[in-house]
Structure formats: structure tokens, C-alpha cells
Short mmCIF file of C-alpha atoms and ligand atoms in Angstrom, two decimals:
data_model
loop_
_atom_site.label_atom_id
_atom_site.label_comp_id
_atom_site.label_asym_id
_atom_site.label_seq_id
_atom_site.Cartn_x
_atom_site.Cartn_y
_atom_site.Cartn_z
CA MET A 628 -26.25 20.91 18.32
CA SER A 629 -23.24 19.38 20.67
CA ASP A 630 -20.14 22.24 21.02
CA ALA A 631 -18.17 22.51 17.91
CA ILE A 632 -14.94 18.94 18.23
CA LYS A 633 -12.22 21.20 17.36
CA VAL A 634 -9.21 20.03 15.25
CA GLY A 635 -5.96 21.66 15.23
CA LEU A 636 -4.00 20.96 11.58
CA LEU A 637 -1.08 19.69 11.54
CA GLY A 638 -0.15 20.54 8.06
CA CYS A 639 -1.74 22.67 4.92
CA GLY A 640 -0.74 21.05 1.81
CA THR A 641 -2.69 18.62 -0.22
CA VAL A 642 -4.27 16.57 1.52
CA GLY A 643 -4.30 19.42 4.35
CA THR A 644 -5.62 21.41 2.31
CA GLY A 645 -8.87 19.27 0.89
CA ILE A 646 -9.50 18.59 5.06
CA LEU A 647 -10.13 22.35 4.93
CA ARG A 648 -12.43 22.08 1.52
CA ILE A 649 -14.84 19.04 2.65
CA LEU A 650 -14.89 21.09 5.94
CA SER A 651 -16.47 24.09 4.37
CA GLU A 652 -18.19 22.37 1.00
CA ASN A 653 -19.65 18.97 3.38
CA ARG A 654 -20.50 21.07 5.78
CA ALA A 655 -24.40 21.02 6.48
CA ASP A 656 -24.09 17.04 5.90
CA ILE A 657 -21.01 16.63 8.47
CA VAL A 658 -23.19 18.83 11.07
CA ALA A 659 -26.66 16.51 10.60
CA ARG A 660 -24.34 13.58 10.99
CA LEU A 661 -22.15 14.42 13.53
CA GLY A 662 -24.57 16.81 15.55
CA ALA A 663 -21.69 19.28 15.87
CA ASP A 664 -19.59 21.80 13.83
CA ILE A 665 -15.90 20.56 12.97
CA GLU A 666 -13.55 24.16 13.83
CA VAL A 667 -10.37 24.09 12.78
CA VAL A 668 -8.34 26.20 15.54
CA LYS A 669 -4.93 26.45 14.39
CA ILE A 670 -3.09 25.41 11.55
CA LEU A 671 0.63 24.34 10.98
CA VAL A 672 2.95 24.73 8.08
CA ARG A 673 6.74 25.40 6.92
CA ASP A 674 6.23 28.69 5.20
CA LEU A 675 3.80 31.36 5.65
CA ASP A 676 4.16 33.35 2.29
CA LYS A 677 3.04 30.52 0.50
CA ALA A 678 0.51 30.73 -1.91
CA ARG A 679 -2.74 28.92 -0.14
CA ASP A 680 -6.16 28.00 -1.93
CA PRO A 681 -9.06 29.99 -0.53
CA ALA A 682 -10.53 27.39 1.22
CA VAL A 683 -7.46 28.03 3.83
CA PRO A 684 -7.86 31.11 6.22
CA GLU A 685 -4.46 33.03 6.46
CA GLY A 686 -5.63 34.29 10.10
CA LEU A 687 -5.01 30.38 11.58
CA LEU A 688 -1.79 29.77 9.82
CA THR A 689 0.72 29.50 12.08
CA THR A 690 4.66 28.14 11.90
CA ASN A 691 5.07 27.44 15.58
CA PRO A 692 3.66 23.64 16.81
CA GLY A 693 3.19 25.16 20.19
CA ASP A 694 0.65 27.96 18.58
CA VAL A 695 -1.62 24.57 17.52
CA LEU A 696 -1.86 23.39 21.05
CA ALA A 697 -1.89 26.54 23.26
CA ALA A 698 -5.35 26.94 20.39
CA GLY A 699 -7.12 23.46 22.37
CA PRO A 700 -8.42 20.87 20.10
CA ASP A 701 -9.70 18.11 20.79
CA VAL A 702 -8.49 16.67 18.19
CA LEU A 703 -4.82 16.84 16.17
CA VAL A 704 -5.07 16.14 12.78
CA GLU A 705 -1.70 15.37 11.15
CA VAL A 706 -0.83 15.94 7.82
CA LEU A 707 2.51 17.27 7.64
CA GLY A 708 3.69 13.55 6.07
CA GLY A 709 7.47 11.55 7.21
CA TYR A 710 8.33 11.36 10.88
CA GLU A 711 9.28 13.94 11.99
CA PRO A 712 8.10 16.56 13.41
CA ALA A 713 5.23 14.25 13.02
CA ARG A 714 6.36 11.89 15.76
CA THR A 715 7.45 14.23 18.53
CA LEU A 716 3.85 16.62 18.26
CA LEU A 717 1.41 13.68 18.08
CA LEU A 718 3.50 11.72 21.08
CA ALA A 719 2.85 15.74 22.94
CA GLY A 720 -0.33 16.14 21.47
CA LEU A 721 -1.56 12.79 23.40
CA GLU A 722 -0.42 13.77 26.60
CA ALA A 723 -1.63 16.90 26.18
CA GLY A 724 -4.87 15.70 25.74
CA CYS A 725 -5.88 15.39 22.12
CA HIS A 726 -7.18 12.29 20.48
CA ILE A 727 -5.49 11.43 16.68
CA VAL A 728 -6.03 11.23 12.97
CA THR A 729 -3.35 11.05 10.53
CA ALA A 730 -2.68 10.71 6.99
CA ASN A 731 0.98 9.08 7.95
CA LYS A 732 1.06 5.40 6.67
CA ALA A 733 5.24 6.47 6.58
CA LEU A 734 5.05 7.17 10.64
CA LEU A 735 2.48 4.37 11.43
CA ALA A 736 4.84 1.58 10.15
CA ARG A 737 8.08 2.68 11.63
CA HIS A 738 6.61 4.51 15.29
CA GLY A 739 3.08 3.35 15.46
CA ALA A 740 4.07 0.53 18.22
CA GLU A 741 5.12 4.11 20.62
CA ILE A 742 2.15 5.94 19.12
CA PHE A 743 -0.07 3.59 19.48
CA ARG A 744 1.19 3.33 23.44
CA ALA A 745 0.93 6.12 24.32
CA ALA A 746 -2.34 6.58 23.07
CA ASP A 747 -3.56 3.91 25.29
CA VAL A 748 -2.17 5.57 27.96
CA ALA A 749 -3.58 8.56 27.62
CA ALA A 750 -7.09 6.89 26.69
CA LYS A 751 -7.27 8.18 23.72
CA ASP A 752 -7.66 7.55 19.58
CA VAL A 753 -4.91 7.51 16.85
CA ILE A 754 -7.43 6.47 13.83
CA PHE A 755 -6.09 6.16 10.41
CA GLU A 756 -7.78 5.73 7.68
CA ALA A 757 -6.43 7.70 4.65
CA SER A 758 -2.74 6.11 5.30
CA VAL A 759 -4.52 3.04 3.52
CA GLY A 760 -6.12 3.36 -0.11
CA GLY A 761 -6.48 7.20 0.38
CA GLY A 762 -10.22 7.96 0.15
CA ILE A 763 -11.74 3.77 0.12
CA PRO A 764 -12.80 2.84 3.38
CA ILE A 765 -11.00 -0.53 3.87
CA ILE A 766 -8.92 0.24 7.86
CA ARG A 767 -12.44 0.85 8.62
CA THR A 768 -13.77 -2.01 7.30
CA LEU A 769 -10.66 -4.90 8.45
CA ARG A 770 -11.59 -3.13 11.89
CA GLU A 771 -15.69 -4.04 11.70
CA GLY A 772 -16.53 -5.09 9.29
CA LEU A 773 -14.89 -8.07 8.89
CA ALA A 774 -14.80 -8.90 12.44
CA ALA A 775 -16.19 -11.44 12.61
CA ASP A 776 -14.06 -13.50 9.64
CA ARG A 777 -10.64 -14.35 9.65
CA ILE A 778 -9.03 -13.75 6.83
CA ASP A 779 -7.17 -15.37 4.83
CA SER A 780 -5.60 -13.07 1.60
CA ILE A 781 -5.55 -9.94 0.84
CA HIS A 782 -3.63 -8.46 -3.55
CA ALA A 783 -4.15 -4.98 -3.58
CA ILE A 784 -3.31 -2.33 -5.66
CA ILE A 785 -2.36 0.46 -2.63
CA ASN A 786 0.16 2.83 -4.66
CA GLY A 787 -1.95 5.28 -7.01
CA THR A 788 1.06 6.85 -8.14
CA SER A 789 3.02 3.44 -9.71
CA ASN A 790 -0.28 2.37 -10.57
CA TYR A 791 -1.14 5.84 -12.49
CA MET A 792 2.71 5.29 -14.43
CA LEU A 793 1.86 1.85 -14.78
CA THR A 794 -1.53 2.54 -16.56
CA GLY A 795 -0.18 4.60 -18.29
CA MET A 796 2.61 2.98 -20.05
CA SER A 797 0.66 -0.30 -20.48
CA GLN A 798 -2.31 1.93 -21.62
CA ARG A 799 -0.50 4.50 -24.05
CA ALA A 800 2.72 3.75 -24.10
CA ALA A 801 3.88 7.08 -22.22
CA SER A 802 7.46 6.73 -21.14
CA TYR A 803 8.25 6.83 -17.49
CA ALA A 804 9.94 9.65 -16.65
CA ASP A 805 6.47 11.76 -18.71
CA VAL A 806 4.65 9.23 -15.89
CA LEU A 807 6.94 10.00 -13.02
CA GLY A 808 6.34 13.33 -13.92
CA GLU A 809 2.41 13.29 -14.19
CA ALA A 810 1.69 11.89 -10.57
CA GLN A 811 4.19 14.54 -9.56
CA ALA A 812 1.96 16.81 -10.72
CA ARG A 813 -1.29 15.52 -10.13
CA GLY A 814 -0.03 15.81 -6.15
CA TYR A 815 -0.07 11.88 -5.98
CA ALA A 816 4.20 11.27 -5.37
CA GLU A 817 4.90 10.21 -2.47
CA ALA A 818 8.41 14.43 -1.84
CA ASP A 819 10.71 11.65 -2.21
CA PRO A 820 8.90 9.55 -5.23
CA THR A 821 11.14 6.37 -5.09
CA MET A 822 8.92 5.65 -2.37
CA ASP A 823 6.45 5.47 -4.67
CA VAL A 824 8.27 3.56 -7.13
CA GLY A 825 10.75 1.28 -5.44
CA GLY A 826 7.19 -0.16 -3.69
CA PHE A 827 8.22 1.33 -0.19
CA ASP A 828 4.64 3.09 0.61
CA ALA A 829 3.16 0.28 -0.79
CA ALA A 830 5.29 -2.15 2.20
CA GLN A 831 4.56 0.38 4.44
CA LYS A 832 0.98 0.46 3.97
CA LEU A 833 0.84 -3.42 3.53
CA SER A 834 2.18 -3.49 7.39
CA ILE A 835 -1.06 -1.02 8.57
CA LEU A 836 -2.78 -4.08 6.26
CA ILE A 837 -1.63 -7.02 7.89
CA SER A 838 -1.63 -5.13 11.25
CA VAL A 839 -5.70 -4.94 11.37
CA SER A 840 -6.19 -8.00 9.21
CA PHE A 841 -4.40 -10.86 11.25
CA GLY A 842 -2.93 -8.69 14.35
CA VAL A 843 0.72 -9.63 14.09
CA ASP A 844 3.36 -6.87 13.55
CA ILE A 845 5.77 -7.24 10.29
CA PRO A 846 8.12 -4.21 10.02
CA PHE A 847 7.82 -2.79 6.06
CA ASP A 848 11.44 -3.54 5.93
CA GLU A 849 10.81 -6.86 6.79
CA ILE A 850 8.83 -7.36 4.06
CA THR A 851 10.28 -8.20 0.64
CA THR A 852 10.09 -5.02 -1.63
CA GLU A 853 10.61 -4.77 -5.73
CA GLY A 854 9.79 -1.50 -7.58
CA ILE A 855 8.59 -0.90 -11.08
CA ASP A 856 11.75 0.02 -12.46
CA ARG A 857 12.88 -3.13 -13.86
CA LEU A 858 9.47 -3.87 -16.26
CA THR A 859 9.90 -2.93 -20.68
CA PRO A 860 7.43 -1.99 -22.34
CA GLN A 861 7.95 -5.54 -24.04
CA ASP A 862 6.70 -6.78 -20.28
CA PHE A 863 3.41 -5.44 -20.74
CA ALA A 864 2.82 -7.21 -24.25
CA PHE A 865 3.97 -10.63 -23.70
CA ALA A 866 1.47 -10.87 -20.28
CA ARG A 867 -0.75 -9.95 -22.20
CA GLN A 868 -0.10 -12.50 -25.31
CA PHE A 869 -0.49 -14.88 -21.84
CA GLY A 870 -4.38 -13.50 -20.70
CA TYR A 871 -2.15 -10.93 -17.62
CA ALA A 872 -2.10 -7.51 -16.53
CA VAL A 873 0.68 -5.96 -15.09
CA LYS A 874 -0.03 -4.69 -11.97
CA PRO A 875 1.35 -3.44 -9.00
CA LEU A 876 0.53 -5.27 -6.05
CA ALA A 877 0.42 -5.48 -2.36
CA VAL A 878 0.48 -9.16 -1.66
CA ALA A 879 -0.30 -10.75 1.68
CA LYS A 880 -1.43 -14.49 2.93
CA ALA A 881 -1.98 -16.67 5.93
CA HIS A 882 -0.71 -19.80 6.25
CA LEU A 883 -1.97 -21.71 8.19
CA PRO A 884 0.80 -24.10 10.34
CA LYS A 885 0.72 -28.61 8.97
CA ASP A 886 0.66 -29.58 12.52
CA PRO A 887 -1.57 -27.19 14.54
CA THR A 888 -0.81 -29.93 17.65
CA ALA A 889 3.47 -28.74 17.12
CA ALA A 890 4.80 -27.20 19.74
CA ASP A 891 6.18 -24.93 17.93
CA ALA A 892 2.56 -24.76 15.68
CA LYS A 893 2.60 -20.88 14.03
CA ILE A 894 0.44 -18.67 11.02
CA GLU A 895 3.15 -17.89 8.59
CA ILE A 896 2.16 -14.67 6.56
CA GLU A 897 4.18 -14.24 3.50
CA ALA A 898 4.35 -11.01 2.49
CA ARG A 899 5.43 -9.13 -0.58
CA VAL A 900 4.84 -5.70 -2.20
CA ALA A 901 6.26 -6.13 -6.31
CA PRO A 902 4.72 -6.34 -10.08
CA HIS A 903 2.67 -8.67 -11.01
CA LEU A 904 1.14 -10.83 -13.46
CA ILE A 905 -2.35 -10.96 -12.57
CA PRO A 906 -5.34 -12.26 -15.22
CA LEU A 907 -6.65 -9.73 -17.89
CA ASP A 908 -10.16 -10.66 -16.92
CA ALA A 909 -9.18 -9.60 -13.06
CA MET A 910 -11.21 -7.54 -11.47
CA LEU A 911 -7.94 -5.95 -10.17
CA ALA A 912 -6.77 -5.57 -13.87
CA HIS A 913 -9.32 -3.61 -14.51
CA THR A 914 -7.47 -0.95 -11.83
CA ASN A 915 -5.90 1.64 -13.65
CA GLY A 916 -5.11 5.50 -12.56
CA VAL A 917 -4.62 6.23 -9.82
CA PHE A 918 -7.36 4.09 -8.37
CA ASN A 919 -6.30 1.43 -5.77
CA ALA A 920 -7.93 -1.72 -4.88
CA VAL A 921 -8.09 -4.77 -2.17
CA ARG A 922 -9.57 -7.24 -2.58
CA VAL A 923 -9.60 -9.37 0.82
CA HIS A 924 -10.43 -13.22 0.65
CA SER A 925 -11.87 -14.35 4.28
CA HIS A 926 -12.96 -17.82 5.54
CA ALA A 927 -17.04 -17.20 5.50
CA LEU A 928 -17.41 -14.38 3.31
CA GLY A 929 -14.81 -15.05 0.40
CA PRO A 930 -13.24 -12.94 -1.79
CA VAL A 931 -14.46 -9.27 -1.41
CA LEU A 932 -13.47 -6.79 -3.60
CA PHE A 933 -12.59 -2.17 -1.99
CA TYR A 934 -12.02 0.39 -5.29
CA GLY A 935 -11.24 3.77 -4.78
CA GLN A 936 -9.19 6.73 -5.07
CA GLY A 937 -6.11 5.83 -3.69
CA ALA A 938 -4.42 9.31 -2.90
CA GLY A 939 -5.53 12.47 -4.05
CA MET A 940 -6.29 15.66 -2.43
CA MET A 941 -9.94 15.60 -2.30
CA PRO A 942 -10.45 11.39 -2.43
CA THR A 943 -7.39 11.33 0.74
CA ALA A 944 -9.19 14.36 2.67
CA ALA A 945 -12.48 12.43 2.21
CA ALA A 946 -11.03 9.84 4.72
CA VAL A 947 -9.55 11.98 7.12
CA VAL A 948 -12.40 14.36 7.96
CA SER A 949 -14.29 10.63 8.16
CA ASP A 950 -12.45 10.08 10.98
CA ILE A 951 -12.42 13.62 12.66
CA ILE A 952 -15.96 12.07 12.91
CA GLU A 953 -16.03 9.44 14.22
CA VAL A 954 -13.06 10.87 16.99
CA GLY A 955 -16.02 13.32 17.20
CA ARG A 956 -18.39 10.81 18.65
CA ASN A 957 -16.66 8.92 20.40
CA ILE A 958 -15.83 12.09 22.43
CA GLN A 959 -20.17 12.79 22.96
CA ARG A 960 -20.82 9.59 24.10
CA GLY A 961 -17.77 8.79 25.87
CA THR A 962 -16.35 6.22 23.96
CA SER A 963 -12.95 6.53 23.03
CA GLY A 964 -10.82 3.62 23.09
CA ARG A 965 -14.05 1.62 21.98
CA LEU A 966 -11.51 -0.54 19.22
CA PRO A 967 -8.16 -1.89 19.79
CA HIS A 968 -6.20 1.32 17.46
CA LEU A 969 -4.92 -2.85 15.49
CA ALA A 970 -7.89 -4.35 16.18
CA PHE A 971 -6.71 -6.95 18.27
CA HIS A 972 -5.77 -7.65 21.21
CA LYS A 973 -2.40 -8.38 20.67
CA GLU A 974 -2.26 -10.87 24.12
CA LEU A 975 -5.23 -12.79 22.57
CA VAL A 976 -3.82 -13.03 18.89
CA ARG A 977 -2.70 -17.21 17.71
CA PRO A 978 0.57 -17.19 17.18
CA MET A 979 2.47 -15.38 14.35
CA GLY A 980 5.77 -14.88 12.07
CA LEU A 981 6.81 -14.15 8.44
CA ARG A 982 7.39 -17.13 6.11
CA PRO A 983 11.14 -16.15 4.17
CA SER A 984 10.38 -15.08 0.90
CA ALA A 985 12.92 -18.05 -0.31
CA GLU A 986 9.98 -20.59 1.27
CA SER A 987 6.64 -18.08 -0.45
CA GLU A 988 5.36 -20.12 -3.80
CA CYS A 989 4.07 -18.91 -7.01
CA PRO A 990 4.21 -19.13 -10.92
CA PHE A 991 6.95 -17.27 -12.72
CA TYR A 992 6.65 -14.81 -15.47
CA LEU A 993 10.65 -15.51 -16.78
CA ARG A 994 11.75 -13.20 -19.32
CA PHE A 995 15.58 -14.26 -20.25
CA THR A 996 17.48 -12.18 -23.20
CA VAL A 997 19.72 -14.46 -25.13
CA ARG A 998 21.89 -14.87 -28.25
CA ASP A 999 19.62 -16.79 -30.65
CA GLU A 1000 21.49 -19.82 -31.02
CA PRO A 1001 21.34 -23.48 -30.89
CA GLY A 1002 21.23 -24.89 -27.79
CA VAL A 1003 19.52 -22.35 -25.30
CA ILE A 1004 16.27 -23.54 -25.74
CA ALA A 1005 17.37 -27.22 -23.79
CA GLN A 1006 19.72 -25.05 -21.22
CA LEU A 1007 17.25 -23.12 -19.77
CA SER A 1008 14.88 -25.79 -19.88
CA THR A 1009 17.25 -28.27 -17.73
CA LEU A 1010 18.87 -25.75 -15.68
CA LEU A 1011 15.30 -24.37 -14.58
CA GLY A 1012 14.22 -28.09 -14.19
CA ALA A 1013 17.52 -29.52 -12.27
CA HIS A 1014 16.11 -26.65 -9.30
CA GLY A 1015 12.23 -28.82 -10.25
CA ILE A 1016 10.35 -25.69 -11.51
CA SER A 1017 8.24 -26.66 -14.48
CA ILE A 1018 8.14 -24.94 -17.84
CA ARG A 1019 4.11 -24.18 -18.06
CA ARG A 1020 4.84 -21.74 -21.57
CA MET A 1021 6.92 -20.88 -23.82
CA VAL A 1022 7.41 -17.82 -26.49
CA GLN A 1023 10.50 -16.42 -28.45
CA ASP A 1024 9.82 -13.15 -30.39
CA GLN A 1025 11.93 -13.04 -33.38
CA SER A 1026 15.32 -12.21 -34.11
CA GLU A 1027 16.43 -9.93 -35.21
CA PRO A 1028 19.69 -11.77 -36.58
CA GLY A 1029 22.27 -10.87 -34.51
CA LYS A 1030 20.64 -9.25 -32.20
CA PRO A 1031 19.65 -10.82 -27.99
CA VAL A 1032 16.10 -11.99 -28.22
CA PRO A 1033 14.07 -12.37 -25.45
CA VAL A 1034 12.77 -15.86 -24.77
CA VAL A 1035 9.76 -15.22 -22.05
CA LEU A 1036 7.88 -18.59 -20.33
CA LEU A 1037 5.67 -18.72 -17.53
CA THR A 1038 6.00 -21.71 -15.45
CA HIS A 1039 3.60 -23.87 -13.03
CA LEU A 1040 4.10 -23.51 -8.85
CA ALA A 1041 7.71 -22.78 -8.41
CA ARG A 1042 9.27 -22.05 -5.37
CA GLU A 1043 10.95 -18.71 -4.82
CA GLY A 1044 14.20 -19.65 -3.37
CA SER A 1045 14.86 -22.15 -6.21
CA VAL A 1046 13.95 -19.34 -8.93
CA LYS A 1047 16.62 -17.39 -7.84
CA ALA A 1048 19.23 -20.69 -7.24
CA ALA A 1049 18.22 -20.98 -10.58
CA LEU A 1050 18.66 -18.04 -12.55
CA ALA A 1051 21.20 -17.13 -10.71
CA GLY A 1052 22.98 -20.09 -12.59
CA ILE A 1053 21.40 -18.93 -15.49
CA ASP A 1054 22.22 -15.03 -15.86
CA GLY A 1055 26.30 -16.54 -15.57
CA LEU A 1056 26.02 -18.77 -19.03
CA PRO A 1057 27.73 -16.42 -21.92
CA PHE A 1058 24.11 -17.16 -24.38
CA VAL A 1059 22.50 -14.93 -21.87
CA THR A 1060 23.33 -10.94 -22.57
CA SER A 1061 21.45 -9.47 -19.48
CA PRO A 1062 20.39 -10.23 -16.28
CA THR A 1063 16.65 -11.71 -16.19
CA CYS A 1064 12.63 -10.31 -15.44
CA TYR A 1065 10.94 -11.63 -13.19
CA LEU A 1066 7.15 -11.25 -11.64
CA ARG A 1067 5.32 -13.98 -9.91
CA VAL A 1068 2.20 -14.94 -11.10
CA GLU A 1069 -1.24 -14.66 -9.02
CA ASP A 1070 -3.88 -16.07 -10.60
CA ILE A 1071 -6.41 -14.27 -8.27
CA HIS A 1072 -10.42 -13.26 -9.85
P1 NAP B 279 2.34 17.84 1.52
O1 NAP B 279 1.48 18.67 -0.18
O2 NAP B 279 4.17 18.02 0.97
O3 NAP B 279 1.87 19.07 2.48
C1 NAP B 279 2.27 19.38 4.15
C2 NAP B 279 2.28 20.08 4.69
O4 NAP B 279 2.85 20.03 5.99
C3 NAP B 279 2.38 21.62 3.90
O5 NAP B 279 1.80 22.34 4.59
C4 NAP B 279 3.67 22.01 4.72
O6 NAP B 279 3.46 23.40 4.74
C5 NAP B 279 3.64 21.30 5.87
N1 NAP B 279 5.03 20.86 6.70
C6 NAP B 279 5.52 19.43 6.06
N2 NAP B 279 7.06 19.87 6.95
C7 NAP B 279 6.87 21.23 8.06
C8 NAP B 279 7.38 21.27 9.27
N3 NAP B 279 8.71 20.46 9.30
N4 NAP B 279 6.64 22.26 9.97
C9 NAP B 279 5.52 22.83 9.80
N5 NAP B 279 4.54 22.24 8.90
C10 NAP B 279 5.61 21.37 7.52
O7 NAP B 279 2.17 16.34 2.01
P2 NAP B 279 0.36 16.03 1.94
O8 NAP B 279 0.63 15.00 0.38
O9 NAP B 279 -0.69 17.05 1.82
O10 NAP B 279 0.83 14.26 2.34
C11 NAP B 279 0.64 14.50 3.70
C12 NAP B 279 0.27 12.80 3.86
O11 NAP B 279 -0.45 12.17 3.63
C13 NAP B 279 1.43 12.54 4.38
O12 NAP B 279 1.78 11.73 5.10
C14 NAP B 279 0.66 11.57 3.09
O13 NAP B 279 2.00 10.69 3.16
C15 NAP B 279 -0.55 11.80 3.27
N6 NAP B 279 -1.38 11.26 1.76
C16 NAP B 279 -0.94 11.98 0.91
C17 NAP B 279 -2.05 11.70 -0.05
C18 NAP B 279 -1.56 12.35 -1.47
O14 NAP B 279 -3.48 11.77 -1.56
N7 NAP B 279 -1.37 13.97 -1.58
C19 NAP B 279 -2.49 10.05 0.15
C20 NAP B 279 -3.02 9.22 1.27
C21 NAP B 279 -2.00 10.19 2.54
P3 NAP B 279 4.09 24.25 3.63
O15 NAP B 279 2.54 24.06 2.96
O16 NAP B 279 4.18 25.40 4.22
O17 NAP B 279 5.05 23.78 2.73
N1 HSE B 280 1.73 8.32 -3.04
C1 HSE B 280 0.89 7.65 -2.61
C2 HSE B 280 0.58 7.56 -3.49
C3 HSE B 280 -0.12 8.37 -1.82
O1 HSE B 280 0.25 7.37 -4.75
O2 HSE B 280 -0.53 6.08 -3.38
C4 HSE B 280 -1.48 7.70 -1.09
O3 HSE B 280 -0.11 7.06 0.49
#
């Protein structure tokens, strides 16, 4: 047996506790795979008096970050969450000669460049499988398994909380507040759940997926991000009537330049996070509850789907422990830095940038709330037509006399900028009683 791989654990909440449980429950398999033990040498927490799981060795807990580095870990495993003190501790760890494993997508999406630079200087690994898709091995797959192929698009359900909530609202007619409370109680939600329901957690993850898929850094706060809070029960019902499910989707597509020989030719990345309509028979439409799924379409392979639990103690911890094993193997073989952190040698990547969202094109679902009176449909379609938007299907719900009614339609392919301009005009019409709800449609299978 090789020497034990020593781990300094930063954080012992949902994921940290799961890591300790997996190291104990799966020890025999881990040792057989790694050829060595994984030994946790110190654990940083905020509150020493908190009740802990029996898997947590109380004697290793400390509130002093210095104690963790003083214990001489080979690997710092960061499951604190947030930006600070995580950033400072990881930079200090790299300087002290530690490799890094983190589940913290927020940290990587904001400070990844700085951390990866420091890791290059220190010639250490930074591995982050659990930062996207919880237990699904998607980062390793994109970095290694698909290394030969050109990625065309990603359609992903990568926020377990939002998916859990939309599934509950759609299947059990549960209220928004109830399903959010359930997701929090199960440990899926971020400390600030607006990160989940507002789409920001998924945007951070999408920014990481874009980096390892296309080789370009798109800051998460430049990605169009829309939350799930504007959906109503009737949107699920209308979508179903049209043959669609409503899912919280993160989308990224690479558009090759029309004229690759032009001096300013560059690949444009279309990226957004929002609730979308997808066909009821699409595999992603059957991704329910806290499950995540990432559909990758690449040039040679075509579509491939990765499905599994995207949050929660044990699935997430399993991904973190796999990263520790990868670092351990690199330490044993002297192969640290074998892969570029984000899969590409940046200086060799073709020119790329973010496509302005107004230029994106897809079909749209539009739900107008209008007074039921003569000429309404004619005016709606005239305004849409004036912006080049063509209607594919339309339904009007039966009205209760005197009450506003929903008029719902699906468009053909439409430019996002045109749809927004048309809605700005329509929402100012006297018979429109509430702002129009729009959702994008992705006809994937
Ligand atoms: P959590 O349950 O809130 O645990 C955070 C841990 O960090 C706690 O042990 C806390 O100490 C400790 N901590 C926080 N701030 C600290 C500070 N300033 N000094 C010392 N200790 C501090 O969080 P989590 O759900 O395990 O998530 C951890 C990370 O994994 C996050 O980056 C999250 O985004 C990511 N992640 C989570 C999941 C999931 O399903 N939960 C899935 C994928 C990725 P105390 O125990 O004393 O409070
Ligand atoms: N809050 C996140 C989610 C945890 O719901 O997906 C996993 O990153």
C-alpha cells in the first residue's frame, strides 16, 4: 500500500458530512482503487458546539484555518461554500503545496481564473467535479471522455432545487412556498435560495460547463438568467396542451462564423438560463425532482445524456471523493497538472465570444392576459407580424364574463430582440391587463 493521502477538510455541513460518511462506508473499495487510504487530518467548521453526524470525528474539528494547514494535508477539500474565506484559504493552500478539490461553483465562477493561475504557478491540481451536476461525472467526461470531439450544444437541468420545485408544482400542484421549503429541508438549496430560484446557481454552473466544453470564459453574470418565479400553474397546463413540459434549463450553443475567412470571424456562444418548454417525449422532460441531466451534442458523437442526482449529501460527496482519488493517483504517479484545469490550452482556442441575447433565435411560448373583447386577437397578431413573428399555434381559455382571459400561443422561430420589442408594444395596449409571460422553446429530443 502507498502512503495515505492526507486531506484537510474545509467545511463539514451537508457535503462535508457526506464525504466523511463515504470515506468510512466505502473505505474498502476506495483503498482497493487508490492503493492507499484517504486520511482526514483536520476539519474546519464555524461552530464547534453544533450537533454532528456520528461519522464526524469531533477531535479533528477546529475553527482555526491555520490548524488545517499545520496538519500537513496533501489535498485541501473545500466544501464551505461562498467566496470568502474559501478563496483566501485555497490560495493559501496552494502556496503551502496542497492540491485542491472543491464543490464550490460560485467560487470558481467568480475567482476561478485567479485560483487556476495560482495552481499553475504551484504546479498543483484543482479539481471540481461536484461543482456542476452534483454526483453526475460531467466535468470529467467533458475534460477527458469527449476530448476528441467538437461540442455543438449543451442543454442541462443543473439546478436540483428549481427542478424539484417545478416537478412538485407540475405533478402535485404544490405551492411555490411549500416546494421551496421542502428543497431547503432536504439540503438541496443554497444558503441563499434566490441563487437557485433566480437561476444564478445554474448560470454559475453553465459558465463552468462552457469553459470546459468550448474553451472560453463567459462570466456567469453576462449570461442571460431568468428565474422560475414568474411561472403559474396554468403555464404547465398550456404547455402540456401543446405537447411540452416546462423545465429549468441551462443552454449553450456554439455558432460557427458565417464567413470563417473574415478577419473578425469568431465562434459565437449563445448562453442562457431560464425555464423553457421542451417536448414531453424528450429525455430531459423526464428528469424530475432533484435529478439533474446534461444533454451534450457533439459533432462526431451526436447527442449523449448524463442523468443523476444533482444535489444532496451522498451524491455530491461521492463526486468530491472521486476527485480526491484522482488527486491521490496524480500524487502517486507524479502526474499532477496532466490536464489543463479547464480542458483547453487557452492560447490555442479559436476566437470566441458571447452572442448578444437579442440575436438568439428560437420558438417562443407567449401567454397574454387580455380583456375578452372584439379585435384583440387581430391586434396581437398584427403587432407580432410587424416584428416578423409568425404564429404556430394558439389557444384562448374559456372566459368568465368580465374577467381577463389568457391567450396563449406558440411562435415559429423568432429573434429574441424582435419578440421583446413586440411584447413592449403589446403590453402597452389598453386591453392587456398583465405583463405577458414569455418562455423559450427548445425542440430537443
Ligand atoms: P453547508 O451545509 O452550509 O456547510 C457549510 C460548512 O462550512 C459548515 O460545516 C460550516 O460550518 C462551514 N463554514 C461555512 N463558513 C465557514 C467559515 N467562515 N469558517 C469556518 N467554517 C465555515 O453547505 P453544503 O450544502 O455542504 O455546500 C458546500 C459546498 O458544496 C457549496 O459550495 C455548495 O454550493 C456545494 N454543493 C452543495 C451541494 C448540496 O447538495 N448541498 C451540491 C453540490 C455542490 P458549521 O458546520 O459550523 O456551520
Ligand atoms: N443548490 C444546488 C442545487 C446544489 O439545487 O442544484 C447543487 O449544486
